[in-house]
XYZ file of C-alpha atoms in Angstrom:
671
model
C -97.890 -51.592 -11.466
C -100.312 -52.814 -14.081
C -99.129 -55.361 -16.591
C -98.000 -54.360 -20.080
C -100.142 -55.341 -23.052
C -99.609 -55.472 -26.790
C -101.232 -52.283 -28.041
C -101.460 -53.682 -31.562
C -103.561 -56.722 -30.617
C -107.054 -56.111 -32.045
C -108.752 -58.172 -29.328
C -107.297 -55.927 -26.613
C -107.806 -52.399 -28.005
C -107.124 -49.367 -25.820
C -109.505 -46.496 -25.381
C -109.408 -43.505 -23.070
C -111.189 -44.078 -19.816
C -114.189 -41.903 -18.931
C -112.164 -40.211 -16.231
C -109.511 -39.159 -18.777
C -112.117 -37.466 -20.945
C -113.187 -35.158 -18.143
C -109.928 -34.214 -16.469
C -106.187 -34.640 -16.664
C -104.254 -36.411 -13.986
C -100.841 -35.286 -12.811
C -100.297 -38.251 -10.476
C -97.821 -41.055 -10.785
C -98.351 -44.325 -12.580
C -99.197 -46.013 -9.278
C -102.078 -43.559 -8.867
C -103.675 -44.577 -12.143
C -105.516 -47.513 -10.529
C -106.685 -49.891 -13.197
C -105.028 -47.899 -15.991
C -102.132 -49.401 -17.918
C -98.967 -47.801 -19.236
C -99.789 -45.560 -22.220
C -98.198 -45.696 -25.632
C -95.261 -43.341 -26.175
C -97.344 -41.585 -28.854
C -100.163 -40.894 -26.431
C -100.519 -38.238 -23.801
C -98.762 -39.620 -20.686
C -101.417 -38.054 -18.468
C -104.236 -40.020 -20.122
C -105.517 -43.173 -18.466
C -106.480 -46.141 -20.602
C -108.439 -49.263 -19.974
C -108.945 -52.492 -21.878
C -112.053 -53.007 -23.962
C -114.217 -55.751 -22.516
C -114.039 -58.947 -24.607
C -116.939 -59.692 -26.887
C -119.503 -61.867 -25.036
C -120.047 -65.376 -26.279
C -123.256 -66.443 -28.004
C -124.301 -68.332 -24.850
C -123.629 -65.266 -22.695
C -125.664 -63.056 -25.027
C -128.501 -65.563 -24.820
C -128.204 -65.675 -21.042
C -128.275 -61.872 -20.688
C -131.337 -61.638 -22.898
C -133.396 -63.810 -20.539
C -135.349 -62.486 -17.558
C -133.806 -62.919 -14.079
C -136.034 -65.811 -13.073
C -134.904 -67.754 -16.136
C -131.226 -67.670 -15.237
C -131.368 -68.296 -11.527
C -131.449 -64.671 -10.447
C -134.238 -62.951 -8.593
C -137.729 -64.357 -8.830
C -139.130 -67.847 -8.472
C -137.550 -70.803 -10.210
C -139.770 -73.016 -12.386
C -140.985 -76.330 -11.047
C -139.490 -78.263 -13.958
C -136.973 -77.372 -16.645
C -137.083 -79.094 -19.986
C -133.877 -80.357 -21.602
C -132.112 -78.654 -24.481
C -133.225 -79.724 -27.926
C -129.729 -80.305 -29.324
C -129.231 -84.064 -29.066
C -125.438 -84.007 -29.325
C -124.993 -81.332 -26.680
C -125.450 -81.281 -22.906
C -128.800 -82.183 -21.412
C -129.254 -78.717 -19.946
C -128.105 -75.273 -20.848
C -125.310 -74.269 -18.506
C -127.402 -71.501 -16.964
C -130.149 -74.029 -16.183
C -127.932 -76.440 -14.256
C -128.522 -76.706 -10.527
C -126.484 -74.530 -8.242
C -123.435 -76.210 -6.734
C -124.717 -75.340 -3.260
C -127.446 -77.954 -3.623
C -124.886 -80.722 -4.142
C -122.714 -79.451 -1.296
C -125.787 -79.388 0.930
C -126.415 -83.029 0.026
C -122.805 -83.844 0.890
C -123.400 -82.615 4.439
C -125.692 -85.610 4.872
C -122.870 -87.927 3.866
C -120.637 -86.247 6.437
C -123.223 -86.817 9.155
C -123.892 -90.455 8.239
C -120.213 -91.344 7.912
C -119.381 -89.649 11.212
C -122.166 -91.439 13.084
C -121.234 -94.819 11.654
C -117.521 -94.296 12.309
C -118.240 -93.469 15.941
C -120.224 -96.688 16.485
C -118.035 -98.942 14.315
C -114.506 -97.772 14.944
C -111.835 -99.567 12.939
C -109.840 -100.819 15.911
C -109.031 -104.350 14.778
C -108.888 -106.386 11.556
C -112.157 -108.072 12.561
C -113.962 -104.718 12.275
C -112.969 -104.129 8.637
C -115.571 -106.391 6.914
C -118.464 -104.843 8.843
C -117.238 -101.330 8.090
C -116.703 -102.162 4.409
C -120.176 -103.676 4.068
C -121.859 -100.456 5.212
C -119.453 -98.086 3.488
C -120.151 -99.860 0.194
C -123.867 -99.120 0.536
C -123.593 -95.429 1.399
C -120.760 -94.843 -1.071
C -122.792 -96.346 -3.899
C -125.917 -94.369 -3.023
C -123.826 -91.210 -3.211
C -122.019 -92.297 -6.402
C -125.165 -93.288 -8.278
C -126.787 -89.994 -7.343
C -123.715 -88.100 -8.550
C -123.990 -89.828 -11.935
C -127.476 -88.376 -12.261
C -126.789 -84.957 -10.758
C -123.794 -84.151 -12.957
C -125.831 -84.806 -16.088
C -129.489 -84.022 -15.443
C -129.940 -82.028 -12.218
C -131.541 -78.694 -13.055
C -132.211 -75.528 -11.123
C -135.908 -76.181 -10.562
C -138.397 -77.120 -7.875
C -138.629 -80.758 -8.977
C -134.997 -81.513 -8.235
C -135.054 -79.601 -4.964
C -138.030 -81.676 -3.842
C -136.238 -84.901 -4.784
C -133.087 -83.746 -3.014
C -135.091 -83.202 0.171
C -136.419 -86.763 -0.041
C -132.947 -88.163 -0.744
C -131.510 -86.386 2.276
C -134.323 -87.777 4.430
C -133.588 -91.319 3.257
C -129.879 -90.878 3.959
C -130.570 -89.638 7.484
C -132.767 -92.656 8.235
C -130.036 -94.920 6.929
C -127.466 -93.267 9.177
C -129.740 -93.453 12.210
C -130.219 -97.199 11.686
C -126.499 -97.939 11.383
C -125.748 -98.209 15.096
C -126.378 -101.962 15.262
C -125.260 -102.747 11.705
C -123.673 -106.196 11.628
C -124.780 -108.409 8.704
C -123.086 -111.427 10.231
C -125.396 -111.346 13.264
C -128.846 -111.107 11.661
C -129.830 -114.766 12.035
C -132.942 -115.465 14.119
C -131.640 -116.369 17.614
C -134.761 -118.364 18.505
C -133.879 -120.965 15.864
C -130.412 -121.627 17.249
C -131.548 -121.523 20.867
C -129.608 -118.370 21.686
C -131.153 -116.213 24.366
C -130.294 -113.421 26.726
C -128.184 -110.456 25.785
C -126.739 -111.994 22.621
C -130.237 -112.716 21.310
C -131.196 -109.078 21.841
C -128.115 -107.935 19.953
C -128.874 -110.283 17.054
C -132.437 -108.978 16.812
C -131.112 -105.412 16.862
C -128.663 -106.248 14.059
C -131.494 -107.755 11.990
C -133.639 -104.664 12.525
C -130.762 -102.404 11.503
C -130.142 -104.506 8.391
C -133.813 -104.349 7.377
C -134.011 -100.581 7.953
C -130.889 -99.861 5.931
C -132.130 -102.072 3.086
C -135.524 -100.362 3.143
C -133.867 -96.958 2.881
C -131.664 -98.259 0.071
C -134.715 -99.559 -1.823
C -136.480 -96.200 -1.423
C -133.409 -94.403 -2.755
C -133.461 -96.697 -5.804
C -137.103 -95.860 -6.351
C -136.465 -92.117 -6.141
C -133.547 -92.310 -8.549
C -135.527 -94.487 -10.981
C -138.300 -91.881 -10.898
C -135.814 -89.149 -11.759
C -134.477 -91.100 -14.731
C -138.021 -91.912 -15.880
C -138.952 -88.230 -15.840
C -135.775 -87.482 -17.797
C -136.734 -90.110 -20.374
C -140.201 -88.567 -20.713
C -138.899 -85.013 -21.088
C -136.111 -86.164 -23.407
C -138.583 -87.865 -25.701
C -140.682 -84.689 -25.799
C -137.537 -82.784 -26.781
C -136.765 -85.393 -29.478
C -133.557 -86.546 -27.806
C -132.277 -90.103 -27.595
C -133.242 -91.670 -24.273
C -131.556 -95.093 -24.353
C -129.329 -94.088 -21.438
C -132.241 -93.104 -19.213
C -134.249 -96.205 -20.061
C -131.297 -98.462 -19.228
C -130.883 -96.678 -15.898
C -134.580 -97.030 -15.065
C -134.522 -100.745 -15.872
C -131.401 -101.369 -13.782
C -132.709 -99.407 -10.812
C -136.062 -101.201 -10.858
C -134.276 -104.573 -10.869
C -132.058 -103.367 -8.019
C -135.132 -102.269 -6.060
C -136.794 -105.661 -6.547
C -133.670 -107.563 -5.480
C -133.419 -105.421 -2.358
C -137.100 -105.967 -1.567
C -136.599 -109.722 -1.848
C -133.582 -109.455 0.460
C -135.778 -107.748 3.051
C -138.521 -110.392 3.045
C -136.301 -113.489 2.882
C -136.418 -115.232 6.293
C -133.328 -115.297 8.492
C -133.779 -118.660 10.113
C -130.733 -120.425 8.671
C -127.207 -119.429 7.719
C -128.039 -120.046 4.054
C -130.955 -117.622 4.202
C -128.769 -115.024 5.868
C -126.190 -115.403 3.098
C -128.933 -115.010 0.482
C -130.155 -111.783 2.100
C -126.656 -110.327 2.118
C -125.856 -111.535 -1.405
C -129.027 -110.040 -2.899
C -128.127 -106.596 -1.584
C -124.659 -106.580 -3.088
C -125.788 -108.241 -6.315
C -128.178 -105.312 -6.717
C -125.311 -102.871 -6.237
C -123.163 -104.889 -8.623
C -125.801 -104.701 -11.362
C -125.955 -100.935 -11.021
C -122.176 -100.713 -11.288
C -122.232 -102.829 -14.458
C -124.891 -100.515 -15.862
C -122.679 -97.491 -15.236
C -119.770 -99.219 -16.969
C -121.996 -99.865 -19.986
C -123.079 -96.235 -20.045
C -119.529 -94.984 -19.954
C -117.972 -97.613 -22.221
C -120.648 -97.292 -24.906
C -120.817 -93.491 -24.516
C -124.560 -93.614 -23.969
C -124.435 -90.354 -22.051
C -122.938 -88.726 -25.171
C -121.880 -85.605 -23.287
C -120.232 -85.421 -19.874
C -119.046 -82.243 -18.241
C -115.979 -83.729 -16.590
C -115.385 -80.674 -14.429
C -118.657 -81.404 -12.622
C -117.572 -85.005 -12.011
C -114.230 -83.738 -10.716
C -115.978 -81.381 -8.310
C -118.237 -84.059 -6.867
C -115.590 -86.735 -6.306
C -113.117 -84.203 -4.983
C -115.752 -83.100 -2.499
C -116.116 -86.704 -1.313
C -112.337 -86.962 -0.921
C -112.409 -83.872 1.273
C -115.235 -85.435 3.293
C -113.061 -88.474 3.983
C -110.091 -86.313 4.976
C -112.414 -84.294 7.192
C -113.521 -87.516 8.853
C -109.852 -88.059 9.652
C -109.705 -84.708 11.427
C -112.807 -85.643 13.421
C -111.347 -88.998 14.491
C -107.964 -87.524 15.396
C -109.563 -84.733 17.401
C -111.721 -87.282 19.234
C -108.697 -89.471 20.001
C -106.687 -86.458 21.130
C -109.511 -85.392 23.418
C -109.656 -88.864 24.939
C -105.910 -88.905 25.441
C -105.570 -85.560 27.180
C -108.650 -86.185 29.336
C -107.625 -89.731 30.230
C -104.908 -91.217 32.372
C -102.177 -89.996 30.026
C -102.860 -86.282 30.225
C -99.213 -85.520 30.967
C -97.913 -87.654 28.093
C -96.022 -85.199 25.915
C -95.500 -87.864 23.237
C -99.220 -87.771 22.429
C -98.956 -84.157 21.295
C -96.163 -85.033 18.900
C -98.133 -87.948 17.452
C -101.136 -85.706 16.841
C -98.924 -83.198 15.043
C -97.590 -85.987 12.817
C -101.147 -87.169 12.106
C -102.172 -83.681 11.010
C -99.076 -83.480 8.814
C -100.037 -86.763 7.123
C -103.550 -85.500 6.355
C -102.159 -82.257 4.977
C -99.701 -84.142 2.763
C -102.545 -86.366 1.557
C -104.461 -83.257 0.560
C -101.394 -81.886 -1.234
C -100.841 -85.160 -3.098
C -104.512 -85.320 -4.108
C -105.089 -81.711 -5.120
C -101.686 -80.036 -5.420
C -101.527 -80.535 -9.199
C -105.160 -81.370 -9.904
C -107.097 -79.174 -12.338
C -110.795 -79.860 -12.603
C -110.960 -77.786 -15.801
C -109.095 -80.451 -17.769
C -111.316 -82.228 -20.286
C -110.895 -86.000 -20.511
C -112.588 -88.666 -22.586
C -115.210 -91.198 -21.497
C -112.880 -94.081 -20.697
C -110.519 -91.948 -18.671
C -113.471 -90.575 -16.743
C -114.602 -94.134 -16.031
C -111.180 -95.166 -14.721
C -110.877 -91.961 -12.714
C -114.258 -92.515 -11.044
C -113.603 -96.204 -10.389
C -110.350 -95.372 -8.612
C -112.133 -93.401 -5.914
C -113.937 -96.216 -4.133
C -110.763 -98.131 -3.149
C -109.007 -94.809 -2.617
C -111.620 -93.497 -0.192
C -111.858 -96.772 1.696
C -108.071 -96.958 1.846
C -107.989 -93.435 3.241
C -110.473 -94.420 5.951
C -108.351 -97.453 6.866
C -105.189 -95.363 6.948
C -106.761 -92.645 9.079
C -108.139 -95.275 11.468
C -104.691 -96.849 11.833
C -103.205 -93.411 12.531
C -105.796 -92.852 15.251
C -105.014 -96.284 16.695
C -101.337 -95.347 16.930
C -102.246 -92.279 18.987
C -104.614 -94.285 21.180
C -102.178 -97.128 21.823
C -99.314 -94.830 22.747
C -101.418 -92.702 25.093
C -103.195 -95.708 26.641
C -99.981 -97.626 27.266
C -98.371 -94.558 28.801
C -101.374 -93.838 31.016
C -101.907 -97.401 32.235
C -98.193 -97.853 32.871
C -98.062 -94.671 34.922
C -101.110 -95.492 37.022
C -100.264 -99.174 37.447
C -96.687 -98.405 38.465
C -97.695 -95.808 41.034
C -100.607 -97.845 42.376
C -98.723 -101.099 42.861
C -95.704 -99.328 44.304
C -98.129 -97.957 46.866
C -99.490 -101.455 47.555
C -95.979 -102.899 47.901
C -95.033 -100.134 50.290
C -98.109 -100.863 52.402
C -97.414 -104.601 52.485
C -93.776 -104.040 53.436
C -94.554 -101.366 56.036
C -92.621 -98.755 54.082
C -93.367 -95.065 54.207
C -94.756 -93.294 51.151
C -93.682 -89.859 50.017
C -96.264 -87.142 49.608
C -95.361 -86.782 45.918
C -96.107 -90.471 45.280
C -99.501 -90.135 46.895
C -100.344 -86.933 45.031
C -99.496 -88.611 41.717
C -101.869 -91.504 42.338
C -104.609 -89.273 43.706
C -104.369 -86.914 40.738
C -105.300 -89.774 38.428
C -107.762 -91.694 40.568
C -109.720 -88.962 42.317
C -111.368 -88.125 38.983
C -113.017 -91.546 38.903
C -116.198 -92.527 40.711
C -114.718 -95.281 42.856
C -116.468 -97.095 45.692
C -114.949 -96.692 48.163
C -112.934 -93.622 47.276
C -109.221 -94.017 46.765
C -108.454 -92.331 50.070
C -110.760 -94.728 51.938
C -109.306 -97.740 50.122
C -105.779 -96.588 50.897
C -106.599 -96.259 54.585
C -108.217 -99.722 54.594
C -105.226 -101.353 52.911
C -102.848 -99.574 55.249
C -104.855 -100.717 58.280
C -104.934 -104.345 57.095
C -101.213 -104.344 56.432
C -100.497 -103.257 60.004
C -102.472 -106.153 61.488
C -100.678 -109.366 62.428
C -103.550 -111.546 61.148
C -105.690 -109.365 58.850
C -109.162 -110.729 58.052
C -108.639 -109.970 54.330
C -105.581 -110.120 52.147
C -104.584 -106.554 51.172
C -102.862 -107.654 47.945
C -105.984 -109.351 46.574
C -108.113 -106.367 47.596
C -105.667 -104.083 45.783
C -105.906 -106.177 42.602
C -109.702 -106.097 42.740
C -109.698 -102.363 43.372
C -107.512 -101.792 40.336
C -110.009 -103.832 38.320
C -112.661 -101.366 39.461
C -110.458 -98.540 38.225
C -110.621 -100.040 34.738
C -114.335 -100.730 35.090
C -115.021 -97.100 35.990
C -113.450 -96.005 32.733
C -115.678 -98.437 30.817
C -119.145 -97.772 29.450
C -121.583 -100.028 31.241
C -123.883 -100.479 28.253
C -122.085 -102.765 25.834
C -122.253 -102.949 22.060
C -122.003 -106.334 20.357
C -120.664 -107.997 23.496
C -118.060 -105.262 23.796
C -117.627 -102.215 25.966
C -115.497 -99.131 25.564
C -112.828 -97.604 27.750
C -114.115 -94.047 27.661
C -110.765 -92.318 27.919
C -109.304 -94.108 24.929
C -112.100 -95.848 23.029
C -110.475 -99.274 23.310
C -112.667 -102.313 22.875
C -113.128 -104.698 25.790
C -114.241 -108.146 24.708
C -116.631 -110.395 26.577
C -113.652 -112.556 27.553
C -112.074 -109.568 29.257
C -115.285 -108.811 31.118
C -115.418 -112.457 32.221
C -111.852 -112.165 33.513
C -112.907 -109.070 35.440
C -115.777 -111.011 37.007
C -113.381 -113.829 37.903
C -111.095 -111.270 39.528
C -113.916 -110.026 41.731
C -114.814 -113.620 42.582
C -111.398 -114.419 44.051
C -111.781 -115.008 47.792
C -109.956 -112.197 49.577
C -110.378 -113.763 53.034
C -106.958 -114.272 54.559
C -106.553 -117.970 55.442
C -104.006 -119.349 57.846
C -102.556 -121.465 55.023
C -99.761 -119.438 53.408
C -99.713 -121.642 50.302
C -103.403 -121.048 49.669
C -102.882 -117.314 50.053
C -100.152 -117.332 47.415
C -102.340 -119.343 45.036
C -105.167 -116.823 45.390
C -102.802 -113.902 44.859
C -101.345 -115.474 41.725
C -104.821 -116.136 40.363
C -105.945 -112.567 41.036
C -102.767 -111.238 39.441
C -103.342 -113.333 36.296
C -106.904 -112.076 35.949
C -105.796 -108.480 36.373
C -103.047 -108.813 33.773
C -105.599 -110.207 31.313
C -108.012 -107.359 32.027
C -105.326 -104.805 31.208
C -103.587 -106.658 28.379
C -106.518 -107.736 26.192
C -107.774 -104.227 25.267
C -104.232 -103.189 24.411
C -103.660 -106.276 22.269
C -106.901 -105.507 20.455
C -105.857 -101.906 19.856
C -102.391 -102.937 18.698
C -103.983 -105.139 16.061
C -105.514 -101.962 14.628
C -102.027 -100.704 13.791
C -101.058 -103.753 11.729
C -102.438 -102.371 8.445
C -100.805 -98.928 8.845
C -97.911 -99.296 6.386
C -99.712 -101.451 3.766
C -102.612 -98.994 3.515
C -100.254 -96.001 3.480
C -98.530 -97.535 0.467
C -101.765 -98.567 -1.252
C -103.216 -95.067 -0.862
C -100.117 -93.538 -2.432
C -100.323 -95.911 -5.408
C -104.049 -95.186 -5.849
C -103.316 -91.457 -5.789
C -100.862 -92.051 -8.637
C -103.458 -94.066 -10.592
C -106.021 -91.322 -10.004
C -103.616 -88.714 -11.350
C -102.546 -90.863 -14.318
C -106.155 -91.384 -15.374
C -106.847 -87.644 -15.285
C -103.712 -86.091 -16.762
C -103.466 -86.787 -20.480
C -100.092 -85.101 -21.051
C -96.956 -87.195 -20.579
C -94.762 -84.383 -19.276
C -91.551 -84.717 -17.320
C -93.279 -83.381 -14.190
C -96.014 -86.017 -14.414
C -93.485 -88.770 -15.042
C -91.375 -87.806 -12.023
C -94.378 -87.386 -9.716
C -96.065 -90.655 -10.623
C -92.820 -92.647 -10.502
C -92.031 -91.357 -7.025
C -95.568 -92.062 -5.820
C -95.659 -95.631 -7.111
C -92.158 -96.622 -5.967
C -92.625 -95.083 -2.516
C -96.045 -96.717 -2.232
C -94.542 -100.120 -2.997
C -91.806 -99.532 -0.417
C -94.352 -98.615 2.263
C -96.452 -101.645 1.373
C -93.450 -103.934 1.790
C -93.084 -102.658 5.352
C -96.112 -104.821 6.065
C -93.664 -107.701 6.620
C -92.931 -106.037 9.958
C -96.283 -107.436 11.129
C -94.884 -110.966 11.108
C -94.358 -112.189 14.647
C -96.070 -112.373 18.016
C -98.844 -109.991 19.009
C -99.246 -110.530 22.774
C -97.892 -107.669 24.872
C -98.043 -107.384 28.652
C -98.681 -103.768 29.494
C -97.442 -104.351 33.048
C -94.065 -105.513 31.811
C -91.136 -103.171 31.455
C -90.939 -101.141 28.285
C -87.949 -103.133 27.029
C -89.675 -106.476 27.468
C -91.096 -107.060 23.966
C -89.444 -110.381 23.342
C -91.407 -112.558 20.943
C -93.456 -109.718 19.450
C -93.349 -108.506 15.851
C -91.003 -105.787 14.647
C -93.827 -103.287 14.157
C -94.493 -103.241 17.899
C -90.837 -102.430 18.538
C -91.070 -99.527 16.092
C -94.318 -98.439 17.729
C -92.613 -98.496 21.122
C -90.099 -95.982 19.757
C -92.999 -93.919 18.342
C -91.615 -94.045 14.789
C -94.507 -95.275 12.557
C -96.139 -91.910 11.877
C -92.742 -90.279 11.412
C -91.914 -92.839 8.718
C -95.123 -92.051 6.822
C -94.567 -88.287 7.098
C -91.034 -88.763 5.789
C -92.249 -90.918 2.887
C -95.121 -88.633 1.874
C -93.001 -85.520 2.329
C -90.250 -86.991 0.171
C -92.733 -87.745 -2.603
C -94.353 -84.325 -2.551
C -91.396 -82.021 -1.973
C -88.987 -84.303 -3.816
C -91.045 -84.199 -7.008
C -91.330 -80.417 -6.736
C -87.580 -80.094 -6.248
C -86.670 -82.390 -9.137
C -89.011 -80.617 -11.533
C -87.733 -77.213 -10.450
C -84.101 -78.253 -10.903
C -84.902 -79.678 -14.340
C -86.528 -76.421 -15.405
C -83.593 -74.370 -14.163
C -81.210 -76.684 -16.022
C -83.190 -76.286 -19.242
C -83.259 -72.514 -18.863
C -79.516 -72.477 -18.288
C -78.960 -74.602 -21.384
C -81.064 -72.277 -23.512
C -79.175 -69.265 -22.184
C -75.832 -70.868 -23.049
C -77.044 -71.724 -26.548
C -78.206 -68.166 -27.134
C -74.857 -66.853 -25.927
C-alpha cells in the first residue's frame, strides 16, 4: 500500500492522474499502482499522484543545455573551462568526470597490487620493509592523483588522454616490481660479488630504476595537469595559488627522483642516498597536501567524492585479501593436505573476518556527510596506515591457513613414508591401505625413480644380508627429493617456493638439501660409521623440512597486534568523519578502541621460542611461544572473529536496547 501524505502540505499537492480523467476505476486500493489514498472529501474511485518537486536552479540550467554539454549523446569537448565563481567548486557538477573513469583507473591499482603481492608475499617479518617501501610509492601515486581528480577532473578529452597515460605508467611500474628490493641495488662488481647473487642485485637495481622512472613520469603528468588548471583558472579570473603550489612541489619531486636515478650505486652511502631521495620527494608532496588542506587553499572540497575514492581503495585492499585467501586455499587443497578438513574451517573464518572488516568500515558510513577541511585531512591521513595494516592482517591470516595445511600435509606424508621405511628395515609386512595412502600423495609428483620403483629398491636392499647401499639413507634422500619436486627450480632472491603452499625456502635450506644428497649411502662394514651417516642424513632432512615451516610461522607473529591496530584505526577513521557525538557513535567507538587494545596486547603471546620440529609429535612444543600452542589448536582466527563480531553485533545490540528503553520510558511518561 502506498504511504500516506499530508494533503495540506503545499510542496506535495495532489492532482488527479491522467488515467482518472479518462475513466473511473472500480478496483481495490492495491490496484491503484502509484496512486495514494484519496482524501475523504474526494471521489474514492479517483487516483491521485504527487506533483513533481520544483527543479533546482542548477537542474534547470542543466536541462537547458544540449546533450553534448551535459555528458549525454554527442561528442564531449576536448577541454572544459572552470566555473567563474571563485568561491564555488572548480567545475559545474554536470561537467565533472564520470565516476566510471576513476573506477577504471582503480583497476590498474588492483592489477599492480596483485602482481606485487604475488612476488613479494608477506611471509616473514623480514619481508615487511620491502613490501612497505613499494606500497608507499604506489599508494602515494594513487593518493596524489585522487587529490587532483576529486577537484579538477572534468568530463573532457584532455583528462581522458591523461588518464590513459597514467594507467600506462602504472602498468610499467607494476611490471617492474618483480625484483623490487631497495636493499640489494648496490653494484656487485664493487664488492666482488659474482654469480647468482650478482645477477639478482643487478635485477634489483634495474627494477628500482624502472619504478623511479615511472614515478618521475607520473609526477610530470600530474604537474602538467595542475599547470593547465592554473592557466585556465587565471583565464576564468580565479585564484590559482593552490595549483601553483602543487606544480612547484611536483617539479621539485620530479627533480629529486631524477637525481635518485642517476646517483651511482657503488657504495652503501650512495645506495642510501638513492633511497632517501625517493622518499624525501614523497614526503615533500605530503607536506604540500597538508598545507593545502590546513590553509584551505582548495577553498571548496566535495567530501563525498573523497569518500568515494578512498572507500574504493579500501575495497581494493579487501579484495586483495580474497585473492590471497583463494590462492592459499587452492594451494592447500591441491597440495599434500587435500584431506585436511581443518583447512576448510580456517578459510571460512578468514572470509568471516573480511566480511566483518567490511561491516566495520562501511556499516555506518555515509559518504553524503559534509565535513570540514581539517576533518577531511585527518580522515584521508588515516587511510595509509589503515590500508597497510589491512594488508598485514590479511597476510597473517593467509599464513595461518598455509601453516596449518602445510604442517598437516607434511606430517601425514612423513609419518606414512617413514613408517614404510621402518617396516622395510625391520622386515615387517605393510598393509595395502598404508601403501595406497603413500601412493595417493606421492604418485602426483614427478619423482625419479617413481615411488613404486624406489619402494621395490628399498625392499630389495632390506632383504639382503650385506646390501651395497644403506636403505635408510636412500630413504632420507628420496624424501628430500619429494620436497624438491614441490619447489620451484627458479629461485627469487636466493629463495624458492614450495608450490603447494607458497612457503619460502632459504638458501641455507637448499644447502642442507645438497648436503643431504652428498651423504655417502654406500653401506660400510663398520656399523658405527653407518650410524653416523644415518644421523647426519636425518639432521639434514629435519632442517630441510623445519626451516620453511619456521619461516612461515614467523609470518603469524603479527596477527593479533595488526588485528588490534586495524580496529583502532577503523575507530579513528569513523571519529574523524562523524561530527555528531551520539550515543551510538560513543558505544561503537569505545568498543572498537578497547577491543583493539585487547587484541594488541595479545602480541605478548609471541614471546618465547620459535623453532618447531615438524617431525615431532603434535604435543611436543616445549620451549616455543604461547602463540604457537594456540595455533596448534587452530584458535587464532576464531579469536579474531569473536572479537570483531562482538564489536559489530555488540554495538548494534546495545544501541537497539537503549532505543527500546527510551521508547518505553516515553510511553510510561505519556501514560
